[in-house]
PDB file of C-alpha atoms and ligand atoms in Angstrom:
ATOM      1  CA  UNK A   1      63.015  30.435  41.143  1.00  0.00           C
ATOM      2  CA  UNK A   2      62.889  32.365  37.827  1.00  0.00           C
ATOM      3  CA  UNK A   3      62.122  30.270  34.605  1.00  0.00           C
ATOM      4  CA  UNK A   4      64.480  30.426  31.687  1.00  0.00           C
ATOM      5  CA  UNK A   5      63.291  30.284  28.104  1.00  0.00           C
ATOM      6  CA  UNK A   6      65.323  28.805  25.546  1.00  0.00           C
ATOM      7  CA  UNK A   7      64.265  29.206  22.049  1.00  0.00           C
ATOM      8  CA  UNK A   8      65.475  27.584  18.679  1.00  0.00           C
ATOM      9  CA  UNK A   9      63.996  28.183  15.177  1.00  0.00           C
ATOM     10  CA  UNK A  10      64.119  24.313  14.080  1.00  0.00           C
ATOM     11  CA  UNK A  11      63.560  20.961  15.684  1.00  0.00           C
ATOM     12  CA  UNK A  12      67.242  19.683  15.186  1.00  0.00           C
ATOM     13  CA  UNK A  13      68.814  23.235  17.275  1.00  0.00           C
ATOM     14  CA  UNK A  14      66.616  22.088  20.669  1.00  0.00           C
ATOM     15  CA  UNK A  15      65.917  18.285  20.175  1.00  0.00           C
ATOM     16  CA  UNK A  16      68.522  17.243  22.615  1.00  0.00           C
ATOM     17  CA  UNK A  17      67.490  19.877  25.113  1.00  0.00           C
ATOM     18  CA  UNK A  18      63.798  18.846  24.733  1.00  0.00           C
ATOM     19  CA  UNK A  19      64.746  15.032  25.195  1.00  0.00           C
ATOM     20  CA  UNK A  20      66.868  16.006  28.367  1.00  0.00           C
ATOM     21  CA  UNK A  21      63.875  17.635  30.252  1.00  0.00           C
ATOM     22  CA  UNK A  22      62.916  15.610  33.084  1.00  0.00           C
ATOM     23  CA  UNK A  23      59.707  13.396  32.847  1.00  0.00           C
ATOM     24  CA  UNK A  24      57.473  15.509  34.672  1.00  0.00           C
ATOM     25  CA  UNK A  25      57.499  18.229  31.881  1.00  0.00           C
ATOM     26  CA  UNK A  26      54.331  19.312  30.391  1.00  0.00           C
ATOM     27  CA  UNK A  27      53.606  20.511  26.925  1.00  0.00           C
ATOM     28  CA  UNK A  28      51.452  23.547  26.339  1.00  0.00           C
ATOM     29  CA  UNK A  29      50.033  24.521  22.908  1.00  0.00           C
ATOM     30  CA  UNK A  30      49.448  28.031  22.281  1.00  0.00           C
ATOM     31  CA  UNK A  31      49.396  29.714  18.926  1.00  0.00           C
ATOM     32  CA  UNK A  32      50.588  26.467  16.879  1.00  0.00           C
ATOM     33  CA  UNK A  33      53.530  25.991  18.829  1.00  0.00           C
ATOM     34  CA  UNK A  34      54.470  23.824  21.776  1.00  0.00           C
ATOM     35  CA  UNK A  35      55.928  25.039  24.899  1.00  0.00           C
ATOM     36  CA  UNK A  36      57.616  22.261  26.940  1.00  0.00           C
ATOM     37  CA  UNK A  37      57.694  23.310  30.774  1.00  0.00           C
ATOM     38  CA  UNK A  38      59.732  21.925  33.275  1.00  0.00           C
ATOM     39  CA  UNK A  39      63.178  21.199  34.612  1.00  0.00           C
ATOM     40  CA  UNK A  40      66.439  21.035  32.491  1.00  0.00           C
ATOM     41  CA  UNK A  41      69.286  19.478  34.703  1.00  0.00           C
ATOM     42  CA  UNK A  42      67.649  21.356  37.635  1.00  0.00           C
ATOM     43  CA  UNK A  43      67.118  24.430  35.810  1.00  0.00           C
ATOM     44  CA  UNK A  44      63.404  25.548  35.396  1.00  0.00           C
ATOM     45  CA  UNK A  45      62.941  26.222  31.805  1.00  0.00           C
ATOM     46  CA  UNK A  46      60.450  26.562  28.931  1.00  0.00           C
ATOM     47  CA  UNK A  47      61.646  25.001  25.498  1.00  0.00           C
ATOM     48  CA  UNK A  48      60.061  26.231  22.420  1.00  0.00           C
ATOM     49  CA  UNK A  49      60.439  25.682  18.764  1.00  0.00           C
ATOM     50  CA  UNK A  50      59.864  29.440  17.303  1.00  0.00           C
ATOM     51  CA  UNK A  51      60.002  28.320  13.410  1.00  0.00           C
ATOM     52  CA  UNK A  52      61.734  30.569  11.267  1.00  0.00           C
ATOM     53  CA  UNK A  53      61.962  34.353  10.854  1.00  0.00           C
ATOM     54  CA  UNK A  54      61.105  37.742  12.696  1.00  0.00           C
ATOM     55  CA  UNK A  55      57.685  37.385  13.059  1.00  0.00           C
ATOM     56  CA  UNK A  56      57.700  33.847  14.320  1.00  0.00           C
ATOM     57  CA  UNK A  57      60.594  34.785  16.930  1.00  0.00           C
ATOM     58  CA  UNK A  58      58.687  37.810  18.206  1.00  0.00           C
ATOM     59  CA  UNK A  59      55.664  35.705  18.771  1.00  0.00           C
ATOM     60  CA  UNK A  60      57.535  33.148  20.406  1.00  0.00           C
ATOM     61  CA  UNK A  61      59.203  35.628  22.791  1.00  0.00           C
ATOM     62  CA  UNK A  62      56.025  37.349  23.509  1.00  0.00           C
ATOM     63  CA  UNK A  63      54.428  33.880  24.666  1.00  0.00           C
ATOM     64  CA  UNK A  64      57.020  32.714  27.080  1.00  0.00           C
ATOM     65  CA  UNK A  65      57.328  36.013  28.821  1.00  0.00           C
ATOM     66  CA  UNK A  66      53.487  36.768  29.125  1.00  0.00           C
ATOM     67  CA  UNK A  67      52.397  33.006  29.676  1.00  0.00           C
ATOM     68  CA  UNK A  68      55.049  31.327  31.298  1.00  0.00           C
ATOM     69  CA  UNK A  69      56.705  34.536  33.048  1.00  0.00           C
ATOM     70  CA  UNK A  70      60.144  33.611  32.026  1.00  0.00           C
ATOM     71  CA  UNK A  71      62.859  35.918  33.658  1.00  0.00           C
ATOM     72  CA  UNK A  72      65.478  35.428  30.998  1.00  0.00           C
ATOM     73  CA  UNK A  73      65.408  34.157  27.349  1.00  0.00           C
ATOM     74  CA  UNK A  74      68.058  32.564  25.387  1.00  0.00           C
ATOM     75  CA  UNK A  75      67.883  32.079  21.550  1.00  0.00           C
ATOM     76  CA  UNK A  76      70.297  29.082  20.037  1.00  0.00           C
ATOM     77  CA  UNK A  77      70.662  28.161  16.439  1.00  0.00           C
ATOM     78  CA  UNK A  78      72.778  28.508  13.454  1.00  0.00           C
ATOM     79  CA  UNK A  79      73.749  31.403  11.321  1.00  0.00           C
ATOM     80  CA  UNK A  80      75.578  32.451   8.171  1.00  0.00           C
ATOM     81  CA  UNK A  81      78.978  34.053   8.694  1.00  0.00           C
ATOM     82  CA  UNK A  82      79.152  37.658   7.243  1.00  0.00           C
ATOM     83  CA  UNK A  83      82.609  39.136   8.913  1.00  0.00           C
ATOM     84  CA  UNK A  84      85.725  37.960   7.055  1.00  0.00           C
ATOM     85  CA  UNK A  85      87.069  36.435  10.202  1.00  0.00           C
ATOM     86  CA  UNK A  86      84.240  34.402  11.087  1.00  0.00           C
ATOM     87  CA  UNK A  87      84.323  31.033   9.524  1.00  0.00           C
ATOM     88  CA  UNK A  88      82.024  27.917   9.548  1.00  0.00           C
ATOM     89  CA  UNK A  89      82.347  26.142  12.774  1.00  0.00           C
ATOM     90  CA  UNK A  90      82.874  29.295  14.635  1.00  0.00           C
ATOM     91  CA  UNK A  91      80.600  30.419  17.579  1.00  0.00           C
ATOM     92  CA  UNK A  92      79.229  33.879  18.013  1.00  0.00           C
ATOM     93  CA  UNK A  93      77.709  35.219  21.189  1.00  0.00           C
ATOM     94  CA  UNK A  94      75.835  38.337  20.516  1.00  0.00           C
ATOM     95  CA  UNK A  95      76.641  41.406  22.482  1.00  0.00           C
ATOM     96  CA  UNK A  96      73.713  43.471  20.514  1.00  0.00           C
ATOM     97  CA  UNK A  97      71.183  42.547  17.806  1.00  0.00           C
ATOM     98  CA  UNK A  98      70.034  44.682  14.691  1.00  0.00           C
ATOM     99  CA  UNK A  99      67.565  44.488  11.940  1.00  0.00           C
ATOM    100  CA  UNK A 100      69.231  44.457   8.816  1.00  0.00           C
ATOM    101  CA  UNK A 101      66.040  44.744   6.507  1.00  0.00           C
ATOM    102  CA  UNK A 102      64.212  47.238   8.730  1.00  0.00           C
ATOM    103  CA  UNK A 103      64.507  50.636   6.687  1.00  0.00           C
ATOM    104  CA  UNK A 104      61.725  52.986   7.340  1.00  0.00           C
ATOM    105  CA  UNK A 105      63.444  56.172   5.188  1.00  0.00           C
ATOM    106  CA  UNK A 106      62.848  58.728   5.000  1.00  0.00           C
ATOM    107  CA  UNK A 107      60.490  58.487   8.086  1.00  0.00           C
ATOM    108  CA  UNK A 108      63.266  57.010  10.164  1.00  0.00           C
ATOM    109  CA  UNK A 109      67.048  56.399   9.976  1.00  0.00           C
ATOM    110  CA  UNK A 110      68.504  53.375   8.313  1.00  0.00           C
ATOM    111  CA  UNK A 111      68.111  50.133  10.568  1.00  0.00           C
ATOM    112  CA  UNK A 112      66.089  52.305  12.916  1.00  0.00           C
ATOM    113  CA  UNK A 113      63.091  50.632  14.672  1.00  0.00           C
ATOM    114  CA  UNK A 114      60.381  53.132  14.282  1.00  0.00           C
ATOM    115  CA  UNK A 115      59.245  54.894  17.527  1.00  0.00           C
ATOM    116  CA  UNK A 116      61.731  52.975  19.674  1.00  0.00           C
ATOM    117  CA  UNK A 117      64.818  55.530  18.639  1.00  0.00           C
ATOM    118  CA  UNK A 118      67.131  52.598  18.552  1.00  0.00           C
ATOM    119  CA  UNK A 119      68.817  50.533  15.984  1.00  0.00           C
ATOM    120  CA  UNK A 120      70.580  47.779  18.078  1.00  0.00           C
ATOM    121  CA  UNK A 121      69.446  45.695  21.182  1.00  0.00           C
ATOM    122  CA  UNK A 122      71.932  44.969  23.978  1.00  0.00           C
ATOM    123  CA  UNK A 123      72.169  41.433  25.095  1.00  0.00           C
ATOM    124  CA  UNK A 124      72.539  40.651  28.977  1.00  0.00           C
ATOM    125  CA  UNK A 125      76.073  40.603  29.926  1.00  0.00           C
ATOM    126  CA  UNK A 126      76.376  38.096  32.629  1.00  0.00           C
ATOM    127  CA  UNK A 127      74.111  35.594  30.485  1.00  0.00           C
ATOM    128  CA  UNK A 128      76.640  36.200  27.526  1.00  0.00           C
ATOM    129  CA  UNK A 129      79.703  35.732  29.611  1.00  0.00           C
ATOM    130  CA  UNK A 130      78.612  32.509  30.977  1.00  0.00           C
ATOM    131  CA  UNK A 131      77.671  31.534  26.919  1.00  0.00           C
ATOM    132  CA  UNK A 132      81.184  32.973  26.017  1.00  0.00           C
ATOM    133  CA  UNK A 133      83.155  30.811  28.683  1.00  0.00           C
ATOM    134  CA  UNK A 134      81.406  27.785  27.973  1.00  0.00           C
ATOM    135  CA  UNK A 135      81.803  27.948  24.059  1.00  0.00           C
ATOM    136  CA  UNK A 136      85.713  28.804  25.038  1.00  0.00           C
ATOM    137  CA  UNK A 137      85.935  25.556  27.385  1.00  0.00           C
ATOM    138  CA  UNK A 138      84.486  23.664  24.121  1.00  0.00           C
ATOM    139  CA  UNK A 139      86.632  24.926  21.475  1.00  0.00           C
ATOM    140  CA  UNK A 140      89.475  24.115  23.725  1.00  0.00           C
ATOM    141  CA  UNK A 141      88.567  20.500  24.012  1.00  0.00           C
ATOM    142  CA  UNK A 142      88.308  19.513  20.696  1.00  0.00           C
ATOM    143  CA  UNK A 143      84.961  17.924  20.996  1.00  0.00           C
ATOM    144  CA  UNK A 144      84.437  18.143  17.248  1.00  0.00           C
ATOM    145  CA  UNK A 145      85.399  15.549  14.418  1.00  0.00           C
ATOM    146  CA  UNK A 146      89.223  15.398  13.580  1.00  0.00           C
ATOM    147  CA  UNK A 147      88.453  16.950  10.000  1.00  0.00           C
ATOM    148  CA  UNK A 148      86.544  20.257  11.658  1.00  0.00           C
ATOM    149  CA  UNK A 149      89.040  23.211  12.623  1.00  0.00           C
ATOM    150  CA  UNK A 150      89.174  24.504  15.752  1.00  0.00           C
ATOM    151  CA  UNK A 151      86.254  26.830  16.394  1.00  0.00           C
ATOM    152  CA  UNK A 152      86.901  30.498  17.218  1.00  0.00           C
ATOM    153  CA  UNK A 153      84.647  32.234  19.874  1.00  0.00           C
ATOM    154  CA  UNK A 154      83.283  35.638  18.793  1.00  0.00           C
ATOM    155  CA  UNK A 155      81.560  38.261  20.560  1.00  0.00           C
ATOM    156  CA  UNK A 156      79.659  40.941  18.862  1.00  0.00           C
ATOM    157  CA  UNK A 157      77.111  42.156  16.489  1.00  0.00           C
ATOM    158  CA  UNK A 158      74.491  39.781  14.848  1.00  0.00           C
ATOM    159  CA  UNK A 159      72.133  41.034  11.878  1.00  0.00           C
ATOM    160  CA  UNK A 160      68.755  39.651  11.630  1.00  0.00           C
ATOM    161  CA  UNK A 161      66.441  39.530   8.712  1.00  0.00           C
ATOM    162  CA  UNK A 162      63.753  37.962   6.991  1.00  0.00           C
ATOM    163  CA  UNK A 163      66.211  36.514   4.242  1.00  0.00           C
ATOM    164  CA  UNK A 164      68.057  33.225   4.026  1.00  0.00           C
ATOM    165  CA  UNK A 165      71.012  34.914   2.810  1.00  0.00           C
ATOM    166  CA  UNK A 166      72.550  32.486   0.012  1.00  0.00           C
ATOM    167  CA  UNK A 167      74.050  34.700  -2.371  1.00  0.00           C
ATOM    168  CA  UNK A 168      77.507  36.528  -2.699  1.00  0.00           C
ATOM    169  CA  UNK A 169      76.537  39.830  -3.899  1.00  0.00           C
ATOM    170  CA  UNK A 170      73.813  40.358  -1.084  1.00  0.00           C
ATOM    171  CA  UNK A 171      76.288  39.086   1.371  1.00  0.00           C
ATOM    172  CA  UNK A 172      78.954  41.587   0.034  1.00  0.00           C
ATOM    173  CA  UNK A 173      76.323  44.542   0.190  1.00  0.00           C
ATOM    174  CA  UNK A 174      75.230  43.611   3.826  1.00  0.00           C
ATOM    175  CA  UNK A 175      79.286  43.255   4.749  1.00  0.00           C
ATOM    176  CA  UNK A 176      80.039  46.782   3.181  1.00  0.00           C
ATOM    177  CA  UNK A 177      76.900  48.337   5.059  1.00  0.00           C
ATOM    178  CA  UNK A 178      77.512  46.987   8.437  1.00  0.00           C
ATOM    179  CA  UNK A 179      81.136  46.140   8.728  1.00  0.00           C
ATOM    180  CA  UNK A 180      80.798  45.215  12.551  1.00  0.00           C
ATOM    181  CA  UNK A 181      78.253  42.551  11.772  1.00  0.00           C
ATOM    182  CA  UNK A 182      79.554  38.875  12.550  1.00  0.00           C
ATOM    183  CA  UNK A 183      76.884  36.923  11.271  1.00  0.00           C
ATOM    184  CA  UNK A 184      73.384  36.827   9.768  1.00  0.00           C
ATOM    185  CA  UNK A 185      70.245  34.515  10.933  1.00  0.00           C
ATOM    186  CA  UNK A 186      66.304  35.332  10.863  1.00  0.00           C
ATOM    187  CA  UNK A 187      65.150  35.620  14.568  1.00  0.00           C
ATOM    188  CA  UNK A 188      67.369  37.029  16.853  1.00  0.00           C
ATOM    189  CA  UNK A 189      66.728  40.885  16.659  1.00  0.00           C
ATOM    190  CA  UNK A 190      63.100  40.337  16.497  1.00  0.00           C
ATOM    191  CA  UNK A 191      63.331  38.373  19.934  1.00  0.00           C
ATOM    192  CA  UNK A 192      65.709  40.930  21.248  1.00  0.00           C
ATOM    193  CA  UNK A 193      63.090  43.695  20.364  1.00  0.00           C
ATOM    194  CA  UNK A 194      60.503  42.008  22.568  1.00  0.00           C
ATOM    195  CA  UNK A 195      62.238  41.216  25.205  1.00  0.00           C
ATOM    196  CA  UNK A 196      63.723  44.868  25.540  1.00  0.00           C
ATOM    197  CA  UNK A 197      60.071  46.001  25.288  1.00  0.00           C
ATOM    198  CA  UNK A 198      58.946  43.850  28.379  1.00  0.00           C
ATOM    199  CA  UNK A 199      62.165  44.660  29.981  1.00  0.00           C
ATOM    200  CA  UNK A 200      63.477  40.921  29.988  1.00  0.00           C
ATOM    201  CA  UNK A 201      66.948  40.211  29.626  1.00  0.00           C
ATOM    202  CA  UNK A 202      68.402  37.978  26.674  1.00  0.00           C
ATOM    203  CA  UNK A 203      71.073  36.295  25.006  1.00  0.00           C
ATOM    204  CA  UNK A 204      71.772  34.541  21.734  1.00  0.00           C
ATOM    205  CA  UNK A 205      74.266  32.052  20.500  1.00  0.00           C
ATOM    206  CA  UNK A 206      74.826  30.789  17.250  1.00  0.00           C
ATOM    207  CA  UNK A 207      77.095  28.496  15.341  1.00  0.00           C
ATOM    208  CA  UNK A 208      78.169  29.627  12.139  1.00  0.00           C
ATOM    209  CA  UNK A 209      76.730  26.678   9.566  1.00  0.00           C
ATOM    210  CA  UNK A 210      77.489  28.587   6.059  1.00  0.00           C
ATOM    211  CA  UNK A 211      79.138  31.652   4.766  1.00  0.00           C
ATOM    212  CA  UNK A 212      76.021  33.342   3.571  1.00  0.00           C
ATOM    213  CA  UNK A 213      77.352  32.530   0.061  1.00  0.00           C
ATOM    214  CA  UNK A 214      76.046  30.504  -3.014  1.00  0.00           C
ATOM    215  CA  UNK A 215      76.764  27.091  -1.310  1.00  0.00           C
ATOM    216  CA  UNK A 216      74.661  28.154   1.981  1.00  0.00           C
ATOM    217  CA  UNK A 217      71.877  26.143   1.526  1.00  0.00           C
ATOM    218  CA  UNK A 218      73.870  22.847   1.349  1.00  0.00           C
ATOM    219  CA  UNK A 219      76.277  23.909   3.823  1.00  0.00           C
ATOM    220  CA  UNK A 220      73.837  24.833   6.254  1.00  0.00           C
ATOM    221  CA  UNK A 221      72.028  21.696   5.698  1.00  0.00           C
ATOM    222  CA  UNK A 222      75.032  19.599   6.259  1.00  0.00           C
ATOM    223  CA  UNK A 223      75.861  21.172   9.346  1.00  0.00           C
ATOM    224  CA  UNK A 224      72.434  21.073  10.857  1.00  0.00           C
ATOM    225  CA  UNK A 225      72.322  17.259  10.337  1.00  0.00           C
ATOM    226  CA  UNK A 226      76.089  16.403  11.126  1.00  0.00           C
ATOM    227  CA  UNK A 227      77.284  19.034  13.661  1.00  0.00           C
ATOM    228  CA  UNK A 228      74.792  21.344  15.307  1.00  0.00           C
ATOM    229  CA  UNK A 229      73.962  18.757  18.217  1.00  0.00           C
ATOM    230  CA  UNK A 230      77.553  18.513  19.258  1.00  0.00           C
ATOM    231  CA  UNK A 231      77.775  22.304  20.026  1.00  0.00           C
ATOM    232  CA  UNK A 232      74.411  21.927  21.957  1.00  0.00           C
ATOM    233  CA  UNK A 233      75.984  18.875  23.861  1.00  0.00           C
ATOM    234  CA  UNK A 234      79.407  20.772  24.376  1.00  0.00           C
ATOM    235  CA  UNK A 235      78.413  24.671  25.220  1.00  0.00           C
ATOM    236  CA  UNK A 236      74.725  24.327  26.581  1.00  0.00           C
ATOM    237  CA  UNK A 237      74.642  21.142  28.365  1.00  0.00           C
ATOM    238  CA  UNK A 238      77.810  21.823  30.375  1.00  0.00           C
ATOM    239  CA  UNK A 239      76.661  25.081  31.312  1.00  0.00           C
ATOM    240  CA  UNK A 240      73.135  24.102  32.349  1.00  0.00           C
ATOM    241  CA  UNK A 241      74.452  21.070  34.021  1.00  0.00           C
ATOM    242  CA  UNK A 242      76.775  23.359  36.279  1.00  0.00           C
ATOM    243  CA  UNK A 243      73.484  25.259  37.351  1.00  0.00           C
ATOM    244  CA  UNK A 244      75.023  28.468  36.511  1.00  0.00           C
ATOM    245  CA  UNK A 245      71.765  29.514  34.430  1.00  0.00           C
ATOM    246  CA  UNK A 246      69.622  28.573  37.423  1.00  0.00           C
ATOM    247  CA  UNK A 247      68.656  32.059  38.778  1.00  0.00           C
ATOM    248  CA  UNK A 248      68.315  33.187  42.379  1.00  0.00           C
TER     249      UNK A 248
HETATM  250  C1  5AD B 301      67.949  29.183   7.944  1.00  0.00           C
HETATM  251  C2  5AD B 301      67.863  29.294   9.440  1.00  0.00           C
HETATM  252  O1  5AD B 301      69.277  29.238  10.206  1.00  0.00           O
HETATM  253  C3  5AD B 301      69.692  30.567  10.201  1.00  0.00           C
HETATM  254  N1  5AD B 301      70.696  31.038   9.291  1.00  0.00           N
HETATM  255  C4  5AD B 301      71.640  30.036   8.706  1.00  0.00           C
HETATM  256  N2  5AD B 301      71.996  30.545   7.953  1.00  0.00           N
HETATM  257  C5  5AD B 301      71.382  31.606   7.503  1.00  0.00           C
HETATM  258  C6  5AD B 301      72.030  32.523   6.251  1.00  0.00           C
HETATM  259  N3  5AD B 301      73.210  32.367   5.497  1.00  0.00           N
HETATM  260  N4  5AD B 301      71.100  33.370   6.107  1.00  0.00           N
HETATM  261  C7  5AD B 301      70.181  33.728   7.275  1.00  0.00           C
HETATM  262  N5  5AD B 301      69.950  33.145   8.152  1.00  0.00           N
HETATM  263  C8  5AD B 301      70.687  31.742   8.470  1.00  0.00           C
HETATM  264  C9  5AD B 301      68.162  31.440  10.426  1.00  0.00           C
HETATM  265  O2  5AD B 301      68.298  31.954  11.497  1.00  0.00           O
HETATM  266  C10 5AD B 301      67.310  30.646   9.631  1.00  0.00           C
HETATM  267  O3  5AD B 301      66.529  29.961  11.111  1.00  0.00           O
END
């Protein structure tokens, strides 16, 4: 059976999944990272903390593919909302990812990944549909504290760059340049590029922790500490428990 990689940039984003792995799981330490290899609710997995940023995500994706032979990669974590319809607490499942800080002009087009001849990397449709369905179930059940708005679930473009965007002016510029980008994060498109180069299907699910504006730092920290785990428990756990992420 193929093994699924589950990656997150921060410990809090994957802690509950790590804790739920079967007792026989083994830790492999490679390139200053721990890779937990075992079974999660019956699904063969490798779970790893990439750390923040594009290089960290690319290195981690390469390792799970080359060392552990994973057949699919799922990246999960938080993101800053960019699109006017995306609010804190919403869920975004990527249909494609791009690198908003890639700019090799005039050698290549704006955002084009040099010598790959593309700007965007498409996610695996089947894996993304499973995430969307589970996120919609969770949103409909009201598993969040009463004060939280009902999350909306979006499917579309995620923009990645090596910048924690906490500035209204930068968010505005990015919104104008990338009108269809739903949210901003710092790993997804780097992992996507590596998976594309290896021919390994991938998906990205992000929960919106902040609006990439002047209050992003406190909003992000509060969300990480108080709410992030409810989404893992509400979306990823039932999906894994159902066996839907086991491959043939
Ligand atoms: C800070 C961590 O959370 C994600 N993240 C959450 N909010 C933002 C934001 N406003 N800008 C960029 N990345 C963000 C990144 O992917 C990184 O891992």
